[in-house]
Tab-separated table of C-alpha atoms and ligand atoms in Angstrom:
chain	number	residue	atom	x	y	z
V	576	SER	CA	-32.314	111.265	159.330
V	577	SER	CA	-33.122	114.315	157.255
V	578	SER	CA	-34.218	116.371	160.244
V	579	GLY	CA	-31.091	118.484	159.917
V	580	SER	CA	-30.784	118.809	163.666
V	581	GLY	CA	-28.146	116.105	164.034
V	582	SER	CA	-29.726	112.744	164.658
V	583	SER	CA	-29.213	111.262	168.078
V	584	ASN	CA	-28.862	107.609	167.055
V	585	ILE	CA	-25.600	108.281	165.238
V	586	ARG	CA	-22.484	108.024	167.358
V	587	ARG	CA	-19.724	110.612	167.067
V	588	LYS	CA	-16.972	108.046	166.742
V	589	PRO	CA	-15.490	106.259	164.969
V	590	VAL	CA	-15.502	108.158	161.701
V	591	ILE	CA	-15.807	105.803	158.723
V	592	ILE	CA	-13.503	106.729	155.830
V	593	LEU	CA	-14.533	105.060	152.574
V	594	VAL	CA	-11.505	105.114	150.279
V	595	VAL	CA	-12.596	104.986	146.633
V	596	GLY	CA	-10.848	105.852	143.392
V	597	MET	CA	-10.144	104.717	139.855
V	598	ALA	CA	-7.916	101.657	139.427
V	599	GLY	CA	-4.306	102.836	139.575
V	600	SER	CA	-5.062	105.998	141.551
V	601	GLY	CA	-3.021	104.522	144.404
V	602	LYS	CA	-5.774	103.527	146.853
V	603	THR	CA	-3.963	100.572	148.360
V	604	THR	CA	-0.649	102.412	148.679
V	605	LEU	CA	-2.493	105.337	150.257
V	606	MET	CA	-4.326	103.034	152.672
V	607	HIS	CA	-0.973	101.663	153.741
V	608	ARG	CA	0.389	105.170	154.284
V	609	LEU	CA	-2.690	106.225	156.263
V	610	VAL	CA	-2.399	103.127	158.466
V	611	CYS	CA	1.297	103.915	159.115
V	612	HIS	CA	0.364	107.486	159.979
V	613	THR	CA	-2.279	106.383	162.507
V	614	HIS	CA	0.253	104.066	164.172
V	615	LEU	CA	2.837	106.831	164.306
V	616	LYS	CA	0.446	109.385	165.794
V	617	ASP	CA	-1.326	107.025	168.180
V	618	ILE	CA	-4.579	107.516	166.318
V	619	ARG	CA	-6.843	104.589	167.123
V	620	GLY	CA	-8.274	102.951	164.069
V	621	TYR	CA	-9.571	99.847	162.399
V	622	VAL	CA	-8.750	98.831	158.873
V	623	MET	CA	-11.264	97.065	156.691
V	624	ASN	CA	-10.712	95.416	153.334
V	625	LEU	CA	-13.727	95.112	151.030
V	626	ASP	CA	-11.838	93.798	147.996
V	627	PRO	CA	-12.632	90.057	147.779
V	628	ALA	CA	-10.112	89.457	145.001
V	629	VAL	CA	-7.006	91.196	146.297
V	630	MET	CA	-4.121	88.758	146.642
V	631	THR	CA	-1.903	90.503	149.159
V	632	LEU	CA	-2.333	93.669	151.180
V	633	PRO	CA	0.591	95.789	152.393
V	634	TYR	CA	-1.266	96.410	155.689
V	635	ALA	CA	-2.996	94.195	158.249
V	636	ALA	CA	-6.798	94.402	158.062
V	637	ASN	CA	-8.884	94.062	161.238
V	638	ILE	CA	-11.916	93.129	159.175
V	639	ASP	CA	-11.437	91.455	155.822
V	640	VAL	CA	-14.117	90.331	153.349
V	641	ARG	CA	-11.753	87.521	152.361
V	642	ASP	CA	-12.153	85.911	155.793
V	643	THR	CA	-15.860	85.444	155.148
V	644	VAL	CA	-16.135	84.972	151.398
V	645	LYS	CA	-13.798	82.947	149.213
V	646	TYR	CA	-13.859	84.722	145.891
V	647	LYS	CA	-12.456	81.840	143.801
V	648	GLU	CA	-15.044	79.431	145.211
V	649	VAL	CA	-17.843	81.898	144.549
V	650	MET	CA	-16.653	82.109	140.919
V	651	LYS	CA	-16.725	78.321	140.598
V	652	GLN	CA	-19.966	77.772	142.461
V	653	PHE	CA	-21.932	80.347	140.466
V	654	ASN	CA	-19.979	79.896	137.248
V	655	LEU	CA	-18.934	83.537	137.100
V	656	GLY	CA	-16.138	85.563	135.555
V	657	PRO	CA	-13.825	87.742	137.639
V	658	ASN	CA	-16.091	90.800	137.910
V	659	GLY	CA	-19.218	88.745	138.565
V	660	GLY	CA	-17.254	86.841	141.187
V	661	ILE	CA	-16.210	90.036	142.970
V	662	LEU	CA	-19.723	91.464	142.779
V	663	THR	CA	-21.357	88.271	144.094
V	664	SER	CA	-18.781	87.964	146.878
V	665	LEU	CA	-19.537	91.516	147.943
V	666	ASN	CA	-23.280	90.768	147.810
V	667	LEU	CA	-22.785	87.779	150.102
V	668	PHE	CA	-20.758	89.897	152.486
V	669	ALA	CA	-23.361	92.687	152.435
V	670	THR	CA	-26.033	90.277	153.704
V	671	LYS	CA	-23.973	89.897	156.893
V	672	PHE	CA	-23.021	93.503	157.243
V	673	ASP	CA	-25.075	94.073	160.396
V	674	GLU	CA	-22.595	91.748	162.130
V	675	VAL	CA	-19.705	93.902	160.916
V	676	ILE	CA	-21.458	97.014	162.218
V	677	SER	CA	-21.950	95.447	165.658
V	678	VAL	CA	-18.275	94.475	165.851
V	679	ILE	CA	-17.373	98.137	165.273
V	680	GLU	CA	-20.071	99.330	167.672
V	681	LYS	CA	-18.641	97.156	170.434
V	682	ARG	CA	-15.223	98.720	169.911
V	683	ALA	CA	-16.536	102.214	169.235
V	684	ASP	CA	-15.122	103.744	172.421
V	685	GLN	CA	-11.629	102.650	171.460
V	686	LEU	CA	-11.741	103.783	167.843
V	687	ASP	CA	-11.259	107.144	166.172
V	688	TYR	CA	-11.431	105.941	162.571
V	689	VAL	CA	-12.271	102.979	160.406
V	690	LEU	CA	-10.385	103.055	157.125
V	691	VAL	CA	-12.212	101.117	154.435
V	692	ASP	CA	-10.461	99.923	151.258
V	693	THR	CA	-12.844	99.199	148.375
V	694	PRO	CA	-12.477	96.924	145.308
V	695	GLY	CA	-9.959	97.972	142.660
V	696	GLN	CA	-12.688	98.369	140.039
V	697	ILE	CA	-14.445	101.430	141.405
V	698	GLU	CA	-17.894	100.745	139.944
V	699	ILE	CA	-18.131	97.412	141.764
V	700	PHE	CA	-18.543	99.412	144.934
V	701	THR	CA	-20.097	102.645	143.711
V	702	TRP	CA	-22.695	101.201	141.312
V	703	SER	CA	-23.754	97.995	143.030
V	704	ALA	CA	-26.585	97.191	145.396
V	705	SER	CA	-24.147	95.777	147.937
V	706	GLY	CA	-22.003	98.918	147.800
V	707	ALA	CA	-25.126	100.966	148.511
V	708	ILE	CA	-26.195	98.627	151.347
V	709	ILE	CA	-22.751	98.758	152.954
V	710	THR	CA	-22.515	102.547	152.590
V	711	GLU	CA	-25.996	102.996	154.044
V	712	ALA	CA	-25.273	100.635	156.945
V	713	PHE	CA	-22.201	102.678	157.853
V	714	ALA	CA	-23.822	106.053	157.348
V	715	SER	CA	-26.865	105.264	159.487
V	716	THR	CA	-24.633	104.289	162.429
V	717	PHE	CA	-21.454	106.386	162.278
V	718	PRO	CA	-20.288	109.627	160.697
V	719	THR	CA	-19.160	108.495	157.254
V	720	VAL	CA	-17.055	110.315	154.686
V	721	VAL	CA	-15.790	109.443	151.228
V	722	ALA	CA	-12.133	109.938	150.290
V	723	TYR	CA	-12.071	110.042	146.495
V	724	VAL	CA	-8.499	109.326	145.392
V	725	VAL	CA	-7.329	111.120	142.246
V	726	ASP	CA	-4.238	110.249	140.214
V	727	THR	CA	-2.919	113.821	140.075
V	728	PRO	CA	-0.249	113.421	137.326
V	729	ARG	CA	-2.796	111.754	135.025
V	730	SER	CA	-5.352	114.477	135.711
V	731	GLU	CA	-3.117	117.216	134.356
V	732	ASP	CA	-4.850	116.547	131.069
V	733	PRO	CA	-8.032	118.709	131.169
V	734	THR	CA	-10.277	116.063	129.577
V	735	THR	CA	-9.131	113.413	132.043
V	736	PHE	CA	-9.523	115.906	134.867
V	737	MET	CA	-13.084	116.661	133.892
V	738	SER	CA	-14.157	113.035	133.543
V	739	ASN	CA	-12.563	112.222	136.879
V	740	MET	CA	-14.404	115.133	138.533
V	741	LEU	CA	-17.691	114.096	136.927
V	742	TYR	CA	-17.218	110.644	138.368
V	743	ALA	CA	-16.532	112.098	141.820
V	744	CYS	CA	-19.588	114.283	141.377
V	745	SER	CA	-21.773	111.254	140.635
V	746	ILE	CA	-20.481	109.568	143.796
V	747	LEU	CA	-21.333	112.663	145.829
V	748	TYR	CA	-24.884	112.652	144.524
V	749	LYS	CA	-25.282	108.902	144.900
V	750	THR	CA	-23.956	108.642	148.454
V	751	ARG	CA	-24.873	112.151	149.657
V	752	LEU	CA	-21.909	111.921	152.006
V	753	PRO	CA	-19.171	114.501	152.562
V	754	LEU	CA	-16.490	113.961	149.932
V	755	ILE	CA	-12.788	114.725	150.133
V	756	LEU	CA	-10.994	115.038	146.815
V	757	THR	CA	-7.699	113.382	147.684
V	758	PHE	CA	-5.127	114.371	145.082
V	759	ASN	CA	-2.547	111.599	145.330
V	760	LYS	CA	0.986	111.352	143.901
V	761	VAL	CA	1.817	115.023	144.521
V	762	ASP	CA	5.453	113.895	144.713
V	763	VAL	CA	5.183	113.536	140.913
V	764	ALA	CA	2.912	116.497	140.117
V	765	ALA	CA	1.688	119.209	142.505
V	766	HIS	CA	-2.101	119.573	142.607
V	767	GLN	CA	-1.957	123.372	142.360
V	768	PHE	CA	-3.322	123.285	138.783
V	769	ALA	CA	-6.389	121.385	140.022
V	770	LEU	CA	-7.040	123.940	142.769
V	771	GLU	CA	-6.803	126.705	140.164
V	772	TRP	CA	-9.197	124.953	137.789
V	773	MET	CA	-11.664	124.351	140.607
V	774	GLU	CA	-11.390	127.934	141.789
V	775	ASP	CA	-11.804	129.518	138.366
V	776	PHE	CA	-13.703	127.671	135.651
V	777	GLU	CA	-12.502	130.108	133.004
V	778	ALA	CA	-8.930	129.016	133.738
V	779	PHE	CA	-10.091	125.455	133.188
V	780	GLN	CA	-11.851	126.351	129.943
V	781	THR	CA	-8.718	128.049	128.666
V	782	ALA	CA	-6.698	124.928	129.407
V	783	ALA	CA	-9.338	122.682	127.844
V	784	SER	CA	-9.664	124.752	124.664
V	785	SER	CA	-6.121	123.825	123.646
V	786	ASP	CA	-7.297	120.240	123.340
V	787	GLN	CA	-8.330	119.456	119.738
V	788	SER	CA	-10.705	116.631	120.594
V	789	TYR	CA	-12.701	118.782	122.928
V	790	THR	CA	-16.269	119.956	122.410
V	791	SER	CA	-16.322	123.454	123.751
V	792	THR	CA	-19.990	124.021	124.489
V	793	LEU	CA	-20.322	120.750	126.369
V	794	THR	CA	-17.202	121.416	128.407
V	795	GLN	CA	-18.375	124.930	129.157
V	796	SER	CA	-21.719	123.754	130.506
V	797	LEU	CA	-20.110	120.917	132.420
V	798	SER	CA	-17.571	123.200	134.027
V	799	LEU	CA	-20.450	125.345	135.283
V	800	VAL	CA	-22.092	122.278	136.789
V	801	LEU	CA	-18.792	121.267	138.373
V	802	ASP	CA	-18.331	124.769	139.762
V	803	GLU	CA	-21.320	124.128	142.028
V	804	PHE	CA	-19.961	120.664	142.858
V	805	TYR	CA	-16.564	122.064	143.917
V	806	ASN	CA	-18.286	124.393	146.373
V	807	ASN	CA	-19.543	121.355	148.243
V	808	LEU	CA	-16.292	119.589	148.942
V	809	LYS	CA	-12.827	119.682	150.382
V	810	SER	CA	-9.598	118.912	148.623
V	811	VAL	CA	-6.182	117.864	149.866
V	812	GLY	CA	-2.905	116.961	148.189
V	813	VAL	CA	-1.165	113.812	149.421
V	814	SER	CA	1.569	111.432	148.436
V	815	ALA	CA	1.193	107.820	149.453
V	816	VAL	CA	4.867	107.368	148.568
V	817	SER	CA	6.478	110.354	150.348
V	818	GLY	CA	3.875	110.643	153.120
V	819	VAL	CA	3.191	114.313	152.453
V	820	GLY	CA	-0.278	115.611	153.352
V	821	MET	CA	-1.326	113.133	156.034
V	822	GLU	CA	-2.154	115.823	158.618
V	823	ALA	CA	-4.137	117.751	156.016
V	824	PHE	CA	-6.003	114.577	155.108
V	825	PHE	CA	-7.072	113.839	158.691
V	826	ASN	CA	-7.994	117.500	159.232
V	827	ALA	CA	-10.263	117.282	156.195
V	828	VAL	CA	-11.762	114.062	157.577
V	829	GLU	CA	-12.487	115.773	160.910
V	830	ALA	CA	-14.113	118.749	159.184
V	831	SER	CA	-16.164	116.410	156.986
V	832	ALA	CA	-17.278	114.401	160.009
V	833	GLU	CA	-18.423	117.654	161.656
V	834	GLU	CA	-20.331	118.487	158.503
V	835	TYR	CA	-21.855	115.015	158.611
V	836	MET	CA	-23.015	115.430	162.220
V	837	GLU	CA	-24.620	118.771	161.385
V	838	THR	CA	-26.368	117.516	158.279
V	839	TYR	CA	-27.625	114.039	159.114
E	747	GTP	P1	-6.078	98.907	143.823
E	747	GTP	O1	-7.261	99.576	143.224
E	747	GTP	O2	-6.339	98.343	145.180
E	747	GTP	O3	-5.421	97.941	142.870
E	747	GTP	O4	-5.034	100.074	144.104
E	747	GTP	P2	-4.738	101.127	143.031
E	747	GTP	O5	-4.660	100.479	141.701
E	747	GTP	O6	-5.669	102.283	143.161
E	747	GTP	O7	-3.327	101.704	143.338
E	747	GTP	P3	-1.974	101.096	143.858
E	747	GTP	O8	-1.864	101.388	145.296
E	747	GTP	O9	-1.782	99.695	143.400
E	747	GTP	O10	-0.956	102.061	143.093
E	747	GTP	C1	-0.886	102.127	141.699
E	747	GTP	C2	0.508	102.593	141.300
E	747	GTP	O11	0.701	103.947	141.678
E	747	GTP	C3	1.615	101.806	141.969
E	747	GTP	O12	2.650	101.615	141.040
E	747	GTP	C4	2.054	102.715	143.097
E	747	GTP	O13	3.405	102.529	143.449
E	747	GTP	C5	1.843	104.077	142.488
E	747	GTP	N1	1.575	105.096	143.524
E	747	GTP	C6	0.610	105.079	144.464
E	747	GTP	N2	0.657	106.186	145.218
E	747	GTP	C7	1.688	106.932	144.750
E	747	GTP	C8	2.233	108.216	145.118
E	747	GTP	O14	1.808	108.902	146.029
E	747	GTP	N3	3.290	108.648	144.374
E	747	GTP	C9	3.821	107.929	143.343
E	747	GTP	N4	4.858	108.438	142.684
E	747	GTP	N5	3.316	106.732	142.979
E	747	GTP	C10	2.271	106.247	143.659
């Protein structure tokens, strides 16, 4: 609903947390850590895996695309390569997504969160019809937020930082859902630099200007665009390995869910 008055057909709980991020950002490790945290703190949650091609998961999923769609058979049957196979498997799953939603609805009173792991190749979820269908199905039934996982050590390079933020920005505009920038791997590199760059675009421009390959006018205009983007989101620093930042993460989720209820 776009009424802005908080639509009545959306339940308050559970909150759906869509975990997305570039390959290697640590999504799966972070999912595992978040699941451990919920167990530890008696937070009631479901875990969903939407990656048809993942071999093994470090956590137990309550709902798993692999139970419904056999990725290898889809590849054979439709004569597809790996990415086409993943995409088609997700399409097949999306056609049955109303069933998934009703399973969660039936359990809604017993659930605080549903943590959703997405395919390793980010664009398979963020730029596909099935990704949009699944996102929309969630968001029209439950408060839904996006946790965008950032590889913090890799993002210390200003050019990488900017392209990562532009990608997050495109996801915000595509999904129109509250987005939490989740700076992962802070055990390796603190995310303070990122907070400073987001707070003060001139600080970012200074950092970027030391990069030879950088086109200054483009970066200057883009950092102005991103300045507006940063105003619309929350950021937290976490480490999937050390477990730092879990409370902050769930606080950001709660605040984002509130924002969702007020906006949609
Ligand atoms: P998929 O997309 O599902 O393949 O997951 P991913 O590629 O986003 O990340 P994955 O969880 O496989 O982690 C990638 C690498 O980063 C692994 O070597 C992890 O051990 C490492 N990693 C993940 N989180 C952290 C962290 O918080 N700190 C450190 N130091 N390493 C991490």
